[in-house]
């Protein structure tokens, strides 16, 4: 009897069952087809992740990428902040701190509101989640191009609405100035400046739209550089036209800077829209398409109301200060601009990670969003508390070195430094509010709780400011601002643990763990401030006091204030160290 070799196929009529432990040969449907050889196996198909589970991190969400993006954003933002200081120095040197600058700063309310509503908070909170959802749908193979559909469905309407609002503001400038600063002795100059700054409603809106779209695409270069272009336009206009136009040249510079912000970003956005890059794995489950071509109207309303309430603190300050002696509004403005630099720098990482949180929630990965928000809170709070200690210690020296020249006198320096120190008490609240509100809006849903929290803070600001302005003047106004924003931050943090109808209001942050991480840098700042003040008092001159105070604050804070392990700071510090070494090698080789 001959035994059939194993490579031969088993006949289909063979009634003998095949044991489970033996390899089962493949029975071809056609007898003439050769069997599949084990020596040349068919390569397996790529396995796509099953939806709707969490999607693995893409290279654009790794700590290394985020650290580099944060460093790039911080560097360009620092350059924009430096130019902002040059802008304020030029304004102080050319026009001082009197009636002209007060008139311009009333008109400056329009670009300040526009920047908050259309670039920094408002549109970003609504558009980045919308673009993140569209990108997630594109990555999952949705029909058409959801990103281009979103642009086609939102950009024309937004541009039309912004144009209408800008025209209305320019037309209603006299009434607007009367409401903003009823105690202003000569409102005509403020009206002229307001009509020029009203153009920024259109330019800032388009710039904010481009910024949101680019950040959702993980492109941070152009959005981070917009304030470099903006402040360059203002400074250029003041020096070129200041002799002929006076302080109106600064208002014209605002209009010019807004146009430059749009022109800077437009080529980057067009290039992104022309390509169909995907930075997330594909999923076999189709995505729903109702929100592909529009942004939820209720979400937009809550976002804009929050930004409007937050910026209304400036309205309250200038309304109350308009009845004080000339220069009060200017002192508040200069102090706020300098004091908020630590807060602005601490928020750079959150600017980079907000699209990451929105994309994680769009893909259903709540855990990744929670870890990211908690790290952002730790890093931002640590940086801003260090900056707070430095501002408390070195406020007079900073103001003197930056502004005391030309028409800006020593009395202006003393008044501005006093206000600066009071503002510094609210920097932690400002930072926590900026980080936490992103978690409420990152899911792309309307959230009314943040609006209520910021409204409560604004009410407290108005009440305390009205009660103290007669006694304490501008310092009472600054104290009201710090108290109101701190209350808002406490309400937002407390609301993270609450649920409404079984659904969390925001990303499920572990509040107790966040508070425990904040305690160490808070203790470090409390110890570093008096130590730095003592060191600054031992040296003479503004530069020597600034050097001694800041070095002492840094040394004490590093020893006592950095969280153990500092997990959120580690990628940023490694990236800074790597880029510093590369720069040194390029310069000194």
XYZ file of C-alpha atoms in Angstrom:
589
model
C 0.000 0.000 0.000
C 1.378 3.408 -0.996
C 1.104 6.347 1.400
C 0.097 9.622 -0.271
C 2.666 12.440 0.356
C 1.537 15.394 2.466
C 1.924 18.074 -0.233
C -0.798 16.400 -2.311
C -4.337 17.639 -1.687
C -6.703 15.390 0.190
C -9.590 14.238 -2.053
C -12.931 15.810 -1.292
C -14.577 12.348 -1.072
C -12.239 11.238 1.727
C -14.619 10.272 4.577
C -11.848 10.175 7.203
C -12.027 13.253 9.447
C -8.888 15.281 9.947
C -7.618 15.368 13.561
C -7.649 18.762 15.251
C -3.990 18.528 16.123
C -2.892 18.023 12.537
C -2.531 20.936 10.110
C -5.600 21.254 7.922
C -4.650 21.370 4.221
C -6.536 23.880 2.117
C -9.057 22.345 -0.279
C -9.128 24.391 -3.487
C -12.486 24.899 -5.133
C -11.029 23.982 -8.527
C -9.043 20.685 -8.666
C -6.557 22.071 -11.193
C -5.530 24.981 -8.948
C -2.256 24.213 -7.104
C -2.334 24.313 -3.332
C -0.917 27.275 -1.435
C 2.693 26.647 -0.623
C 3.871 27.112 2.972
C 7.208 28.372 1.686
C 5.595 31.495 0.215
C 2.857 32.652 2.596
C 0.515 35.434 1.534
C 1.440 38.656 3.375
C -1.264 39.636 5.870
C -3.368 42.706 5.214
C -2.754 45.778 7.345
C -5.006 45.661 10.385
C -7.025 48.815 10.851
C -8.041 49.793 14.349
C -11.620 49.133 15.225
C -13.813 52.148 15.836
C -14.974 53.726 18.029
C -12.188 52.792 20.440
C -9.260 55.055 21.231
C -6.969 55.772 18.314
C -3.227 55.349 18.794
C -1.197 58.525 19.078
C 0.053 59.922 15.819
C 3.542 61.402 15.479
C 1.925 64.850 15.743
C 0.771 64.149 19.328
C 3.942 62.662 20.815
C 5.669 64.497 23.688
C 8.659 65.247 21.450
C 6.503 66.891 18.774
C 4.463 68.813 21.347
C 7.613 70.029 23.099
C 9.121 71.259 19.827
C 5.855 72.897 18.802
C 5.541 74.532 22.228
C 9.118 75.799 22.007
C 8.501 77.212 18.518
C 5.250 78.835 19.626
C 6.835 80.229 22.775
C 9.816 81.608 20.852
C 7.702 83.405 18.267
C 5.232 84.541 20.903
C 8.133 85.889 22.939
C 9.296 87.788 19.856
C 5.773 89.161 19.463
C 5.702 90.089 23.155
C 9.042 91.873 22.837
C 7.690 93.829 19.890
C 4.596 94.520 21.975
C 6.843 96.048 24.622
C 8.585 98.053 21.907
C 5.137 99.192 20.794
C 4.200 100.280 24.325
C 7.607 101.902 24.815
C 7.169 103.821 21.584
C 3.669 104.888 22.606
C 4.950 106.061 25.999
C 7.964 107.830 24.528
C 6.099 109.572 21.707
C 2.845 110.431 23.473
C 3.482 109.941 27.223
C 0.722 108.959 29.669
C -1.810 111.735 29.273
C -4.922 112.745 27.342
C -3.701 111.515 23.942
C -2.768 108.046 25.141
C -5.984 107.797 27.175
C -7.960 108.574 24.006
C -6.068 105.961 21.996
C -6.453 103.334 24.735
C -10.220 103.823 24.705
C -10.121 103.047 20.974
C -7.696 100.222 21.772
C -10.643 98.480 23.471
C -11.897 97.395 20.036
C -8.769 95.432 18.999
C -8.449 94.029 22.530
C -11.978 92.665 22.346
C -11.469 91.497 18.782
C -8.277 89.646 19.695
C -9.984 87.813 22.564
C -13.175 87.035 20.687
C -11.733 86.215 17.292
C -8.124 85.006 17.776
C -7.259 83.876 21.272
C -10.432 82.451 22.821
C -13.697 82.862 20.954
C -13.334 81.486 17.453
C -10.523 79.153 18.495
C -12.744 77.370 21.041
C -15.423 76.822 18.403
C -13.377 76.226 15.247
C -10.531 74.015 16.485
C -12.930 71.251 17.656
C -14.871 71.615 14.395
C -11.727 71.284 12.272
C -10.506 68.422 14.487
C -13.751 66.550 13.868
C -13.502 67.220 10.132
C -9.908 65.942 10.076
C -10.924 62.830 12.018
C -13.710 62.169 9.509
C -11.286 62.688 6.626
C -8.867 60.212 8.213
C -11.665 57.649 8.518
C -12.397 57.883 4.822
C -15.557 60.002 4.828
C -16.876 60.833 1.345
C -15.698 64.094 -0.183
C -13.406 66.343 1.810
C -14.943 67.308 5.190
C -12.297 69.984 5.782
C -12.980 71.835 2.534
C -16.709 71.458 3.124
C -16.323 73.061 6.539
C -14.404 75.997 5.061
C -16.921 76.462 2.259
C -19.806 76.388 4.712
C -18.396 78.768 7.328
C -15.823 81.191 5.929
C -18.048 83.222 3.523
C -20.738 83.708 6.176
C -18.201 84.656 8.801
C -16.511 87.209 6.517
C -19.866 88.819 5.729
C -20.876 89.010 9.396
C -17.524 90.512 10.393
C -17.765 93.152 7.683
C -21.224 94.201 8.878
C -20.044 94.442 12.505
C -16.987 96.470 11.504
C -19.078 98.986 9.559
C -21.528 99.317 12.448
C -18.712 99.949 14.927
C -17.158 102.643 12.736
C -20.543 104.318 12.309
C -21.400 104.172 16.010
C -17.953 105.308 17.215
C -19.178 108.505 18.994
C -21.761 106.623 21.011
C -19.309 103.808 21.733
C -16.718 106.223 23.138
C -19.377 107.884 25.293
C -20.292 104.499 26.778
C -16.732 103.244 27.251
C -15.286 106.414 28.820
C -17.992 108.909 29.793
C -15.494 110.957 31.808
C -13.088 111.529 28.924
C -12.649 115.330 28.569
C -11.934 115.388 24.802
C -13.678 112.449 23.085
C -13.156 113.563 19.449
C -9.663 112.076 19.256
C -10.906 108.802 20.704
C -13.698 108.705 18.087
C -11.200 109.118 15.233
C -9.001 106.349 16.618
C -12.013 104.059 17.140
C -13.053 104.382 13.511
C -9.579 103.303 12.435
C -9.389 100.382 14.857
C -12.867 99.153 13.841
C -11.294 97.667 10.707
C -9.567 95.064 12.869
C -12.898 93.291 13.384
C -12.645 91.937 9.836
C -8.894 91.347 9.780
C -8.747 89.768 13.252
C -11.681 87.511 12.405
C -9.994 86.219 9.261
C -6.680 85.878 11.102
C -8.376 83.910 13.888
C -10.053 81.624 11.364
C -6.726 80.886 9.680
C -5.048 80.320 13.052
C -7.686 77.836 14.198
C -7.561 75.885 10.941
C -3.763 75.737 10.912
C -3.491 74.674 14.556
C -6.012 71.905 13.998
C -3.724 70.740 11.156
C -0.780 70.748 13.649
C 0.770 73.759 11.910
C 1.956 76.305 14.478
C 4.584 78.440 12.737
C 2.365 81.033 11.055
C -0.215 81.320 13.899
C 2.579 81.892 16.424
C 4.099 84.682 14.312
C 0.958 86.783 13.810
C 1.702 89.172 16.681
C 5.176 89.765 15.291
C 3.558 91.044 12.100
C 0.863 92.921 14.027
C 3.184 94.834 16.332
C 5.597 95.515 13.490
C 2.794 97.295 11.655
C 1.902 99.422 14.679
C 5.473 100.438 15.511
C 6.227 101.271 11.873
C 3.105 103.398 11.556
C 3.808 105.333 14.776
C 7.319 106.292 13.766
C 6.447 106.959 10.134
C 3.243 108.939 10.700
C 3.404 110.055 14.354
C 4.731 113.507 13.553
C 1.856 114.309 11.211
C -1.032 112.288 12.648
C -0.174 112.189 16.341
C -1.637 109.263 18.264
C -3.927 108.507 15.319
C -0.874 106.887 13.711
C -1.052 104.142 16.349
C -4.698 103.476 15.432
C -3.755 103.287 11.763
C -1.004 100.846 12.745
C -3.640 98.596 14.329
C -5.482 98.473 11.007
C -2.258 97.784 9.115
C -1.136 95.101 11.577
C -4.435 93.252 11.233
C -4.018 93.004 7.470
C -0.460 91.720 7.917
C -1.719 88.946 10.222
C -4.030 87.637 7.509
C -1.460 87.896 4.719
C 1.076 85.993 6.820
C -1.162 82.955 7.345
C -3.084 82.777 4.103
C -0.430 80.948 1.989
C 0.020 78.290 4.697
C -3.716 77.654 4.913
C -4.165 77.457 1.137
C -1.359 74.907 0.938
C -2.958 72.810 3.691
C -6.359 72.869 2.017
C -4.915 71.777 -1.316
C -3.510 68.570 0.200
C -5.287 65.672 1.826
C -2.798 64.710 4.496
C -3.927 62.342 7.229
C -2.238 62.168 10.575
C -4.409 59.511 12.213
C -5.035 55.815 11.422
C -8.018 54.962 9.314
C -11.098 53.352 10.808
C -13.542 50.982 9.193
C -16.534 52.626 10.852
C -18.062 55.490 8.866
C -18.381 58.834 10.643
C -21.595 60.813 10.833
C -21.626 63.916 8.686
C -24.155 66.375 10.104
C -21.552 68.811 11.450
C -19.180 68.620 8.519
C -20.188 71.903 6.912
C -21.123 74.104 9.855
C -20.321 75.021 13.427
C -23.011 74.515 16.053
C -24.740 77.866 16.623
C -25.310 77.239 20.330
C -21.619 76.424 20.764
C -20.659 79.661 19.018
C -23.016 81.638 21.252
C -21.585 80.188 24.480
C -17.993 80.642 23.291
C -18.516 84.274 22.305
C -20.417 85.034 25.506
C -17.568 83.615 27.581
C -14.954 85.614 25.686
C -17.112 88.735 25.853
C -17.570 88.423 29.620
C -13.869 87.793 30.147
C -12.837 90.816 28.121
C -15.501 92.977 29.749
C -13.188 93.258 32.750
C -11.197 95.729 30.642
C -14.390 97.688 29.991
C -15.088 97.874 33.717
C -11.539 99.048 34.430
C -11.584 101.831 31.839
C -15.106 102.895 32.736
C -14.123 103.299 36.388
C -10.720 104.855 35.585
C -12.169 107.432 33.177
C -13.305 109.493 36.170
C -9.836 109.486 37.765
C -7.057 112.030 36.960
C -5.482 111.906 33.503
C -3.096 108.998 33.010
C -5.047 106.459 35.116
C -6.126 104.447 32.087
C -2.563 104.516 30.776
C -1.131 103.267 34.082
C -3.619 100.391 34.115
C -2.765 99.523 30.516
C 1.022 99.519 30.934
C 0.826 97.550 34.193
C -1.498 94.951 32.739
C 0.590 94.459 29.612
C 3.743 93.735 31.623
C 2.085 91.706 34.381
C 0.371 89.404 31.902
C 3.618 88.390 30.176
C 4.149 85.396 32.552
C 0.565 84.292 31.969
C 0.937 84.600 28.200
C 4.150 82.572 28.169
C 2.694 79.885 30.442
C -0.235 79.427 28.043
C 1.952 78.631 25.033
C 1.917 74.868 25.667
C -1.877 74.946 26.017
C -2.144 76.710 22.667
C -0.304 73.771 21.110
C -2.137 71.017 23.007
C -5.698 72.319 22.656
C -6.015 70.782 19.145
C -4.620 67.534 20.602
C -7.295 67.468 23.309
C -10.017 68.281 20.781
C -8.806 65.553 18.410
C -8.612 63.003 21.247
C -12.213 63.725 22.229
C -13.290 63.576 18.591
C -11.770 60.074 18.424
C -13.301 58.984 21.743
C -10.026 58.857 23.698
C -11.103 60.574 26.932
C -8.155 59.247 28.919
C -5.588 60.835 26.611
C -7.483 64.152 26.844
C -7.564 63.972 30.649
C -3.835 63.293 30.985
C -3.058 66.110 28.580
C -5.203 68.679 30.439
C -3.740 67.716 33.833
C -0.198 68.091 32.491
C -1.076 71.444 30.971
C -2.429 72.654 34.302
C 0.742 71.578 36.113
C 3.114 73.172 33.603
C 1.161 76.413 33.162
C 0.674 76.919 36.903
C 4.357 76.280 37.634
C 5.535 78.773 35.035
C 3.043 81.487 35.953
C 3.777 81.228 39.688
C 7.465 81.711 38.971
C 6.608 84.755 36.844
C 4.285 86.072 39.565
C 7.086 86.001 42.129
C 9.405 87.817 39.716
C 6.812 90.520 38.989
C 6.114 91.094 42.690
C 9.822 91.516 43.386
C 11.008 93.499 40.367
C 7.977 95.572 39.284
C 9.580 99.045 39.791
C 12.821 98.033 38.099
C 10.993 96.484 35.133
C 8.810 99.545 34.556
C 11.741 101.919 34.941
C 13.918 100.058 32.454
C 11.125 99.605 29.925
C 9.236 102.901 30.001
C 10.877 105.686 32.031
C 12.100 107.908 29.247
C 10.727 110.735 27.168
C 7.260 111.793 28.346
C 7.009 108.870 30.820
C 8.069 110.245 34.217
C 9.242 108.713 37.513
C 5.753 109.321 38.963
C 4.300 107.266 36.116
C 6.788 104.512 36.935
C 5.786 104.387 40.600
C 2.049 104.344 39.826
C 2.415 101.656 37.167
C 4.575 99.439 39.413
C 2.011 99.595 42.234
C -0.757 98.496 39.880
C 1.485 95.779 38.430
C 2.007 94.141 41.795
C -1.718 94.037 42.461
C -2.408 92.571 39.027
C 0.172 89.845 39.728
C -2.070 88.434 42.466
C -4.547 87.356 39.797
C -2.104 85.768 37.338
C -2.677 82.221 38.619
C -6.425 82.701 38.254
C -5.952 84.054 34.718
C -3.857 81.031 33.750
C -6.122 78.402 35.316
C -9.124 80.002 33.646
C -7.403 79.895 30.259
C -6.456 76.221 30.611
C -9.699 74.959 32.147
C -12.065 76.669 29.738
C -10.379 74.831 26.858
C -11.383 71.523 28.411
C -15.015 72.650 28.589
C -15.176 73.601 24.906
C -12.754 71.011 23.446
C -15.541 68.493 22.764
C -17.206 70.907 20.338
C -20.415 71.149 22.419
C -22.121 74.168 23.933
C -21.136 74.705 27.580
C -23.072 77.215 29.652
C -21.296 76.559 32.955
C -18.121 78.482 31.957
C -20.308 81.435 30.937
C -21.908 81.442 34.380
C -18.505 81.175 36.080
C -16.996 84.100 34.201
C -20.189 86.157 34.664
C -19.894 85.657 38.434
C -16.268 86.799 38.283
C -17.186 89.900 36.266
C -19.936 90.783 38.742
C -17.456 90.562 41.620
C -14.951 92.671 39.657
C -17.534 95.408 39.036
C -18.764 95.403 42.643
C -15.308 95.544 44.259
C -14.015 98.051 41.699
C -16.926 100.440 42.242
C -16.528 100.144 46.018
C -12.769 100.767 46.094
C -12.033 103.145 43.208
C -12.854 106.216 45.292
C -10.417 105.210 48.038
C -7.661 103.247 46.324
C -7.922 104.549 42.760
C -6.271 102.369 40.119
C -4.959 99.867 42.668
C -8.528 99.180 43.792
C -9.510 98.526 40.172
C -6.597 96.107 39.764
C -7.499 94.323 43.019
C -11.058 93.896 41.774
C -9.752 92.334 38.551
C -7.536 89.868 40.449
C -10.346 88.848 42.807
C -12.902 88.324 40.050
C -10.706 86.163 37.828
C -9.556 84.070 40.810
C -13.191 83.350 41.667
C -13.815 82.307 38.056
C -10.866 79.901 38.128
C -12.104 78.331 41.378
C -15.588 77.837 39.927
C -14.228 76.293 36.722
C -11.974 73.898 38.614
C -14.768 72.884 40.975
C -17.122 72.299 38.062
C -14.816 69.696 36.522
C -15.923 67.067 39.031
C -19.661 67.752 38.687
C -22.026 66.032 36.285
C -25.159 67.323 34.631
C -27.711 64.677 33.609
C -25.032 62.020 33.842
C -22.619 63.855 31.506
C -19.480 65.634 32.679
C -19.226 69.321 31.902
C -15.674 68.967 30.551
C -12.680 66.660 30.456
C -12.768 64.505 33.635
C -9.864 66.128 35.466
C -8.906 64.773 38.900
C -9.336 67.937 40.941
C -7.616 66.734 44.121
C -4.552 65.628 42.204
C -4.408 68.967 40.382
C -4.602 70.882 43.676
C -1.867 68.707 45.161
C 0.402 69.449 42.189
C -0.294 73.178 42.519
C 0.638 73.292 46.211
C 4.386 72.855 45.700
C 4.968 75.683 43.159
C 2.642 77.897 45.214
C 4.806 77.366 48.294
C 7.914 78.005 46.202
C 6.535 81.329 44.952
C 5.540 82.398 48.473
C 9.108 81.821 49.712
C 10.870 83.125 46.585
C 9.127 86.526 46.560
C 10.405 87.863 49.906
C 13.847 86.345 49.311
C 14.064 88.097 45.940
C 12.812 91.381 47.405
C 15.541 91.274 50.055
C 18.233 90.577 47.436
C 16.956 93.388 45.174
C 17.073 95.872 48.061
C 20.788 95.228 48.618
C 21.825 96.599 45.207
C 21.474 100.054 43.746
C 20.042 100.951 40.351
C 17.240 99.420 38.339
C 19.410 96.989 36.390
C 21.269 95.704 39.461
C 18.065 95.280 41.445
C 16.401 93.443 38.574
C 19.362 91.081 38.189
C 19.693 90.309 41.909
C 15.972 89.910 42.470
C 15.292 87.716 39.447
C 18.293 85.441 40.066
C 17.292 84.941 43.697
C 13.686 84.232 42.764
C 14.792 81.705 40.155
C 17.167 79.913 42.536
C 14.678 79.655 45.400
C 11.801 78.645 43.127
C 13.801 75.886 41.412
C 14.767 74.464 44.809
C 11.332 74.652 46.397
C 8.733 75.176 43.699
C 9.236 72.634 40.907
C 6.909 69.622 41.243
C 8.612 66.317 41.957
C 9.627 64.799 38.657
C 7.905 67.656 36.790
C 6.506 65.257 34.152
C 4.872 68.000 32.151
C 7.994 70.150 32.060
C 10.413 67.358 31.160
C 9.736 67.242 27.365
C 9.862 71.040 27.135
C 13.122 71.261 29.090
C 14.707 68.489 26.998
C 13.678 70.251 23.794
C 15.061 73.593 25.070
C 18.345 71.929 26.027
C 18.631 70.171 22.639
C 17.940 73.336 20.618
C 20.312 75.357 22.804
C 23.121 72.898 22.141
C 22.432 72.976 18.412
C 22.445 76.770 18.399
C 25.697 76.886 20.351
C 27.259 74.362 18.000
C 26.161 76.373 14.960
C 27.503 79.631 16.401
C 30.800 78.540 17.928
C 31.965 75.689 15.708
